Amino acid sequence: MKIKLASSYGFCYGVKRAIRIAEEHPGSSTYGPLIHNKDEIARLKERYDIGLIESFEEAEKTDSIVIRTHGIPKNELKKLKAEGKKIVNATCPYVTTPQQIVEQMSREGYSIVIFGDRNHPEIKGVVSYAEDPRDAFVVLDPEELEDLPLKSKVAVVAQTTRKPADFLKIVGALTLRSKEVRVFNTICNATFENQDAAAELAREADIMIVIGGKHSSNTKQLHSICKNYCDESHLIENETELDPAWFEGKELCGISAGASTPDWIVQNVIDGIEAIVRDDVSSEE
């Protein structure tokens, strides 16, 4: 069986930047998981003593805080700074952009529509930058727009890891009901590239392995895209989740990885698949 990597996969610029920042501040703690990958979080803890804060109350008791790639709510960041905490901001620049857009557009009197998951930390942070949170609406489907009390002018942004095609559906629905729609495509370029590469590989593979955190939005999107073209698509966090039965009779195994998946985990998965294939060959002999 042949193993083929997608032409674009794994760590994006924002994640690489956040990891580097954390490594440069050993002994600090991240407010929320720095990235959506528990194995990389464990590595940072073991090698750099990077702790993990799960709540704002914990953050208030900590002196040196690294802000995660997804960012945190504006009021919390402001309060921590006011309390004199050492703040190391590792928020991805691609996440900072929709925060700034929402802040500016709401000041100019626009209703805000955010395409994304309201429970995702990135979106919670972005919403907090609206002048009036009651005039900022988070949606996933065009149908959710129907009963919203939107003003005549609307500004729309997207969660950085969503599918562009789905974002266009939201934009299309807004243009039919609002007089003025300002559209800001805040989906990350790395997301485009990884998704396109995964789709291309899934079309030719008879099994796809997508590597990344089970709670990672962009990884779940990759898995969903791969399933569209390859029924035998599996989402795993590391090599321990590989099932030898998946590879029986397969000729081409494609591999993609989410933006929070480091190369060392990808290599461990490749090594694990190769070991499974070797064992199958040996048993046949």
Short mmCIF file of C-alpha atoms in Angstrom, two decimals:
data_model
loop_
_atom_site.label_atom_id
_atom_site.label_comp_id
_atom_site.label_asym_id
_atom_site.label_seq_id
_atom_site.Cartn_x
_atom_site.Cartn_y
_atom_site.Cartn_z
CA MET A 1 0.00 0.00 0.00
CA LYS A 2 1.21 3.48 -0.89
CA ILE A 3 1.06 6.36 1.62
CA LYS A 4 0.64 9.88 0.24
CA LEU A 5 0.61 13.20 2.14
CA ALA A 6 -1.67 16.04 1.07
CA SER A 7 0.22 18.85 -0.68
CA SER A 8 -0.74 21.20 2.18
CA TYR A 9 -1.41 20.06 5.75
CA GLY A 10 -0.62 20.64 9.42
CA PHE A 11 0.70 23.63 11.31
CA CYS A 12 -0.43 27.00 10.01
CA TYR A 13 1.42 30.29 10.54
CA GLY A 14 -0.64 31.25 13.59
CA VAL A 15 -0.01 27.96 15.36
CA LYS A 16 3.72 27.96 14.58
CA ARG A 17 3.88 31.51 15.95
CA ALA A 18 1.99 30.57 19.13
CA ILE A 19 4.21 27.54 19.80
CA ARG A 20 7.33 29.67 19.36
CA ILE A 21 5.98 32.36 21.69
CA ALA A 22 5.13 29.79 24.37
CA GLU A 23 8.57 28.18 24.14
CA GLU A 24 10.12 31.62 24.63
CA HIS A 25 8.23 32.05 27.92
CA PRO A 26 8.90 28.88 29.97
CA GLY A 27 7.06 28.64 33.25
CA SER A 28 4.08 30.63 31.97
CA SER A 29 0.51 29.36 31.72
CA THR A 30 -1.81 29.52 28.72
CA TYR A 31 -5.35 30.81 29.18
CA GLY A 32 -7.24 27.91 27.63
CA PRO A 33 -5.43 25.32 25.49
CA LEU A 34 -2.87 27.16 23.36
CA ILE A 35 -3.96 25.06 20.36
CA HIS A 36 -6.38 22.15 19.88
CA ASN A 37 -3.87 19.35 20.27
CA LYS A 38 -3.49 17.61 23.62
CA ASP A 39 -0.24 15.86 22.66
CA GLU A 40 1.47 19.15 21.76
CA ILE A 41 0.12 20.72 24.97
CA ALA A 42 1.67 17.82 26.90
CA ARG A 43 5.01 18.37 25.13
CA LEU A 44 5.02 22.06 26.06
CA LYS A 45 4.31 21.14 29.68
CA GLU A 46 7.06 18.53 29.81
CA ARG A 47 9.79 20.53 28.07
CA TYR A 48 8.93 24.14 28.92
CA ASP A 49 6.76 23.90 32.04
CA ILE A 50 3.88 25.63 30.24
CA GLY A 51 0.81 25.31 32.43
CA LEU A 52 -2.87 25.45 31.52
CA ILE A 53 -5.49 27.82 32.95
CA GLU A 54 -9.08 26.81 32.32
CA SER A 55 -10.98 29.77 33.80
CA PHE A 56 -10.75 33.52 34.26
CA GLU A 57 -10.65 33.02 38.02
CA GLU A 58 -7.50 30.94 37.61
CA ALA A 59 -6.02 33.58 35.30
CA GLU A 60 -6.46 36.26 37.96
CA LYS A 61 -4.28 34.18 40.29
CA THR A 62 -1.51 33.73 37.71
CA ASP A 63 1.32 36.18 37.09
CA SER A 64 2.48 35.25 33.54
CA ILE A 65 -0.25 34.41 31.01
CA VAL A 66 0.03 33.38 27.37
CA ILE A 67 -3.15 34.16 25.43
CA ARG A 68 -4.14 31.21 23.21
CA THR A 69 -4.28 31.37 19.41
CA HIS A 70 -8.09 31.71 19.51
CA GLY A 71 -7.92 34.82 21.70
CA ILE A 72 -10.07 35.65 24.73
CA PRO A 73 -12.98 38.07 25.34
CA LYS A 74 -12.03 41.75 25.21
CA ASN A 75 -13.23 42.55 28.74
CA GLU A 76 -11.17 39.71 30.23
CA LEU A 77 -8.00 40.83 28.43
CA LYS A 78 -8.58 44.41 29.57
CA LYS A 79 -9.11 43.36 33.19
CA LEU A 80 -6.00 41.16 33.31
CA LYS A 81 -3.90 44.01 31.95
CA ALA A 82 -5.40 46.40 34.52
CA GLU A 83 -4.42 43.97 37.29
CA GLY A 84 -0.80 44.17 36.17
CA LYS A 85 -0.49 40.62 34.86
CA LYS A 86 2.31 39.82 32.43
CA ILE A 87 0.39 39.21 29.22
CA VAL A 88 2.02 37.41 26.29
CA ASN A 89 -0.47 37.62 23.44
CA ALA A 90 -0.22 34.64 21.11
CA THR A 91 -3.59 35.30 19.46
CA CYS A 92 -3.32 34.44 15.77
CA PRO A 93 -3.21 37.58 13.60
CA TYR A 94 -5.93 36.04 11.42
CA VAL A 95 -8.16 35.93 14.53
CA THR A 96 -7.24 39.48 15.55
CA THR A 97 -8.51 40.73 12.17
CA PRO A 98 -12.23 39.84 12.66
CA GLN A 99 -11.99 41.22 16.21
CA GLN A 100 -10.89 44.58 14.81
CA ILE A 101 -13.48 44.52 12.03
CA VAL A 102 -16.33 43.80 14.44
CA GLU A 103 -15.17 46.59 16.74
CA GLN A 104 -14.94 49.13 13.90
CA MET A 105 -18.14 48.18 12.07
CA SER A 106 -20.24 48.16 15.24
CA ARG A 107 -18.96 51.64 16.05
CA GLU A 108 -20.15 52.74 12.62
CA GLY A 109 -23.66 51.49 13.37
CA TYR A 110 -23.69 48.17 11.53
CA SER A 111 -25.40 45.06 12.83
CA ILE A 112 -22.81 42.30 13.06
CA VAL A 113 -23.30 38.79 11.68
CA ILE A 114 -20.62 36.24 12.48
CA PHE A 115 -20.60 32.95 10.59
CA GLY A 116 -19.31 30.32 13.00
CA ASP A 117 -19.83 28.20 16.09
CA ARG A 118 -21.07 30.33 18.99
CA ASN A 119 -19.45 27.92 21.49
CA HIS A 120 -15.98 28.13 19.92
CA PRO A 121 -13.46 30.25 21.89
CA GLU A 122 -12.51 32.21 18.77
CA ILE A 123 -16.11 33.29 18.21
CA LYS A 124 -16.68 34.14 21.88
CA GLY A 125 -13.71 36.48 21.62
CA VAL A 126 -14.84 38.05 18.33
CA VAL A 127 -18.38 38.73 19.63
CA SER A 128 -16.95 40.54 22.65
CA TYR A 129 -15.51 43.27 20.38
CA ALA A 130 -18.97 44.47 19.33
CA GLU A 131 -20.03 47.78 20.89
CA ASP A 132 -23.40 46.22 21.71
CA PRO A 133 -23.28 42.40 22.04
CA ARG A 134 -27.09 42.38 21.54
CA ASP A 135 -26.49 43.56 17.97
CA ALA A 136 -23.94 40.83 17.17
CA PHE A 137 -25.40 37.56 15.92
CA VAL A 138 -23.66 34.21 15.43
CA VAL A 139 -25.13 31.88 12.81
CA LEU A 140 -24.24 28.65 11.04
CA ASP A 141 -27.12 28.38 8.57
CA PRO A 142 -28.93 30.92 6.37
CA GLU A 143 -32.24 29.93 7.99
CA GLU A 144 -31.03 31.40 11.28
CA LEU A 145 -30.98 34.87 9.71
CA GLU A 146 -34.75 35.01 9.11
CA ASP A 147 -35.90 36.20 12.54
CA LEU A 148 -32.88 38.31 13.53
CA PRO A 149 -33.58 42.01 14.29
CA LEU A 150 -30.92 43.29 11.88
CA LYS A 151 -30.47 46.94 10.95
CA SER A 152 -30.62 48.05 7.32
CA LYS A 153 -26.83 47.86 7.14
CA VAL A 154 -24.96 44.72 8.15
CA ALA A 155 -21.31 43.68 8.39
CA VAL A 156 -20.48 39.97 8.14
CA VAL A 157 -17.31 38.10 9.11
CA ALA A 158 -16.46 34.40 9.33
CA GLN A 159 -14.76 32.09 11.76
CA THR A 160 -11.27 31.58 10.35
CA THR A 161 -11.68 27.82 9.87
CA ARG A 162 -15.10 27.59 8.17
CA LYS A 163 -15.83 26.41 4.61
CA PRO A 164 -15.83 29.27 2.06
CA ALA A 165 -18.82 27.78 0.22
CA ASP A 166 -20.91 27.85 3.41
CA PHE A 167 -19.86 31.44 4.11
CA LEU A 168 -21.10 32.44 0.65
CA LYS A 169 -24.55 31.02 1.48
CA ILE A 170 -24.77 33.32 4.50
CA VAL A 171 -23.61 36.30 2.43
CA GLY A 172 -26.14 35.52 -0.30
CA ALA A 173 -29.02 35.31 2.16
CA LEU A 174 -28.01 38.62 3.77
CA THR A 175 -27.91 40.46 0.44
CA LEU A 176 -31.52 39.47 -0.21
CA ARG A 177 -32.79 41.01 3.02
CA SER A 178 -30.49 43.94 3.84
CA LYS A 179 -29.95 47.23 1.95
CA GLU A 180 -26.24 47.36 2.70
CA VAL A 181 -23.98 44.37 3.40
CA ARG A 182 -20.27 44.78 4.10
CA VAL A 183 -18.56 41.42 3.57
CA PHE A 184 -15.21 40.62 5.16
CA ASN A 185 -13.76 37.27 4.16
CA THR A 186 -11.84 36.40 7.33
CA ILE A 187 -11.35 32.71 6.54
CA CYS A 188 -7.64 31.91 6.82
CA ASN A 189 -5.67 31.20 3.63
CA ALA A 190 -4.09 28.15 5.28
CA THR A 191 -7.60 26.78 5.77
CA PHE A 192 -8.30 27.15 2.02
CA GLU A 193 -5.05 25.46 1.09
CA ASN A 194 -5.41 22.54 3.51
CA GLN A 195 -9.03 21.94 2.54
CA ASP A 196 -8.35 22.04 -1.20
CA ALA A 197 -5.36 19.72 -0.84
CA ALA A 198 -7.34 17.27 1.29
CA ALA A 199 -10.20 17.20 -1.22
CA GLU A 200 -7.82 16.60 -4.12
CA LEU A 201 -6.12 13.69 -2.36
CA ALA A 202 -9.39 12.17 -1.10
CA ARG A 203 -10.61 11.90 -4.70
CA GLU A 204 -7.84 9.43 -5.55
CA ALA A 205 -7.29 7.65 -2.21
CA ASP A 206 -9.27 4.63 -1.07
CA ILE A 207 -8.61 5.49 2.59
CA MET A 208 -7.95 8.89 4.19
CA ILE A 209 -6.43 9.48 7.61
CA VAL A 210 -7.05 12.97 9.01
CA ILE A 211 -4.88 13.76 12.03
CA GLY A 212 -5.82 16.35 14.62
CA GLY A 213 -7.69 17.22 17.79
CA LYS A 214 -11.23 15.87 18.07
CA HIS A 215 -12.33 19.33 19.27
CA SER A 216 -10.49 21.22 16.53
CA SER A 217 -12.90 23.00 14.17
CA ASN A 218 -10.53 23.04 11.20
CA THR A 219 -9.65 19.35 11.65
CA LYS A 220 -13.30 18.35 11.76
CA GLN A 221 -13.86 20.40 8.61
CA LEU A 222 -11.03 18.52 6.87
CA HIS A 223 -12.54 15.20 7.90
CA SER A 224 -15.96 16.25 6.62
CA ILE A 225 -14.48 17.30 3.26
CA CYS A 226 -12.57 14.03 2.92
CA LYS A 227 -15.75 12.02 3.67
CA ASN A 228 -17.41 13.71 0.70
CA TYR A 229 -14.92 12.05 -1.66
CA CYS A 230 -13.71 9.02 0.29
CA ASP A 231 -16.09 7.03 2.49
CA GLU A 232 -13.17 5.41 4.28
CA SER A 233 -12.03 8.64 5.98
CA HIS A 234 -11.00 8.46 9.63
CA LEU A 235 -10.23 11.22 12.13
CA ILE A 236 -7.57 10.33 14.71
CA GLU A 237 -5.51 12.28 17.23
CA ASN A 238 -2.41 10.09 17.12
CA GLU A 239 -1.03 6.72 16.04
CA THR A 240 -2.58 4.83 18.98
CA GLU A 241 -6.01 5.14 17.33
CA LEU A 242 -5.04 3.37 14.11
CA ASP A 243 -7.07 0.23 13.37
CA PRO A 244 -5.28 -2.39 11.20
CA ALA A 245 -8.64 -3.47 9.75
CA TRP A 246 -8.98 -0.09 8.01
CA PHE A 247 -6.07 -0.84 5.69
CA GLU A 248 -7.01 -4.32 4.51
CA GLY A 249 -7.17 -4.41 0.71
CA LYS A 250 -6.31 -0.73 0.35
CA GLU A 251 -3.88 0.53 -2.29
CA LEU A 252 -3.52 4.26 -1.55
CA CYS A 253 -3.69 5.82 1.92
CA GLY A 254 -3.96 9.61 1.91
CA ILE A 255 -2.97 11.67 4.94
CA SER A 256 -3.99 15.17 5.94
CA ALA A 257 -3.64 17.00 9.24
CA GLY A 258 -5.30 19.93 10.97
CA ALA A 259 -3.65 23.29 11.58
CA SER A 260 -2.86 22.34 15.19
CA THR A 261 -1.13 19.07 14.34
CA PRO A 262 2.70 19.08 14.62
CA ASP A 263 4.91 17.21 12.17
CA TRP A 264 6.14 14.81 14.84
CA ILE A 265 2.62 13.43 15.34
CA VAL A 266 2.12 13.13 11.57
CA GLN A 267 5.38 11.15 11.34
CA ASN A 268 4.33 8.89 14.23
CA VAL A 269 1.11 8.09 12.35
CA ILE A 270 3.01 7.35 9.13
CA ASP A 271 5.35 5.05 11.06
CA GLY A 272 2.34 3.34 12.63
CA ILE A 273 0.67 2.73 9.26
CA GLU A 274 3.90 1.41 7.76
CA ALA A 275 4.24 -1.01 10.69
CA ILE A 276 0.68 -2.26 10.13
CA VAL A 277 1.38 -2.82 6.44
CA ARG A 278 4.63 -4.68 7.21
CA ASP A 279 2.82 -6.92 9.67
CA ASP A 280 0.16 -7.73 7.06
CA VAL A 281 2.82 -8.65 4.48
CA SER A 282 4.66 -10.83 7.00
CA SER A 283 1.49 -12.68 7.98
CA GLU A 284 0.71 -13.41 4.32
CA GLU A 285 4.18 -14.90 3.83
#
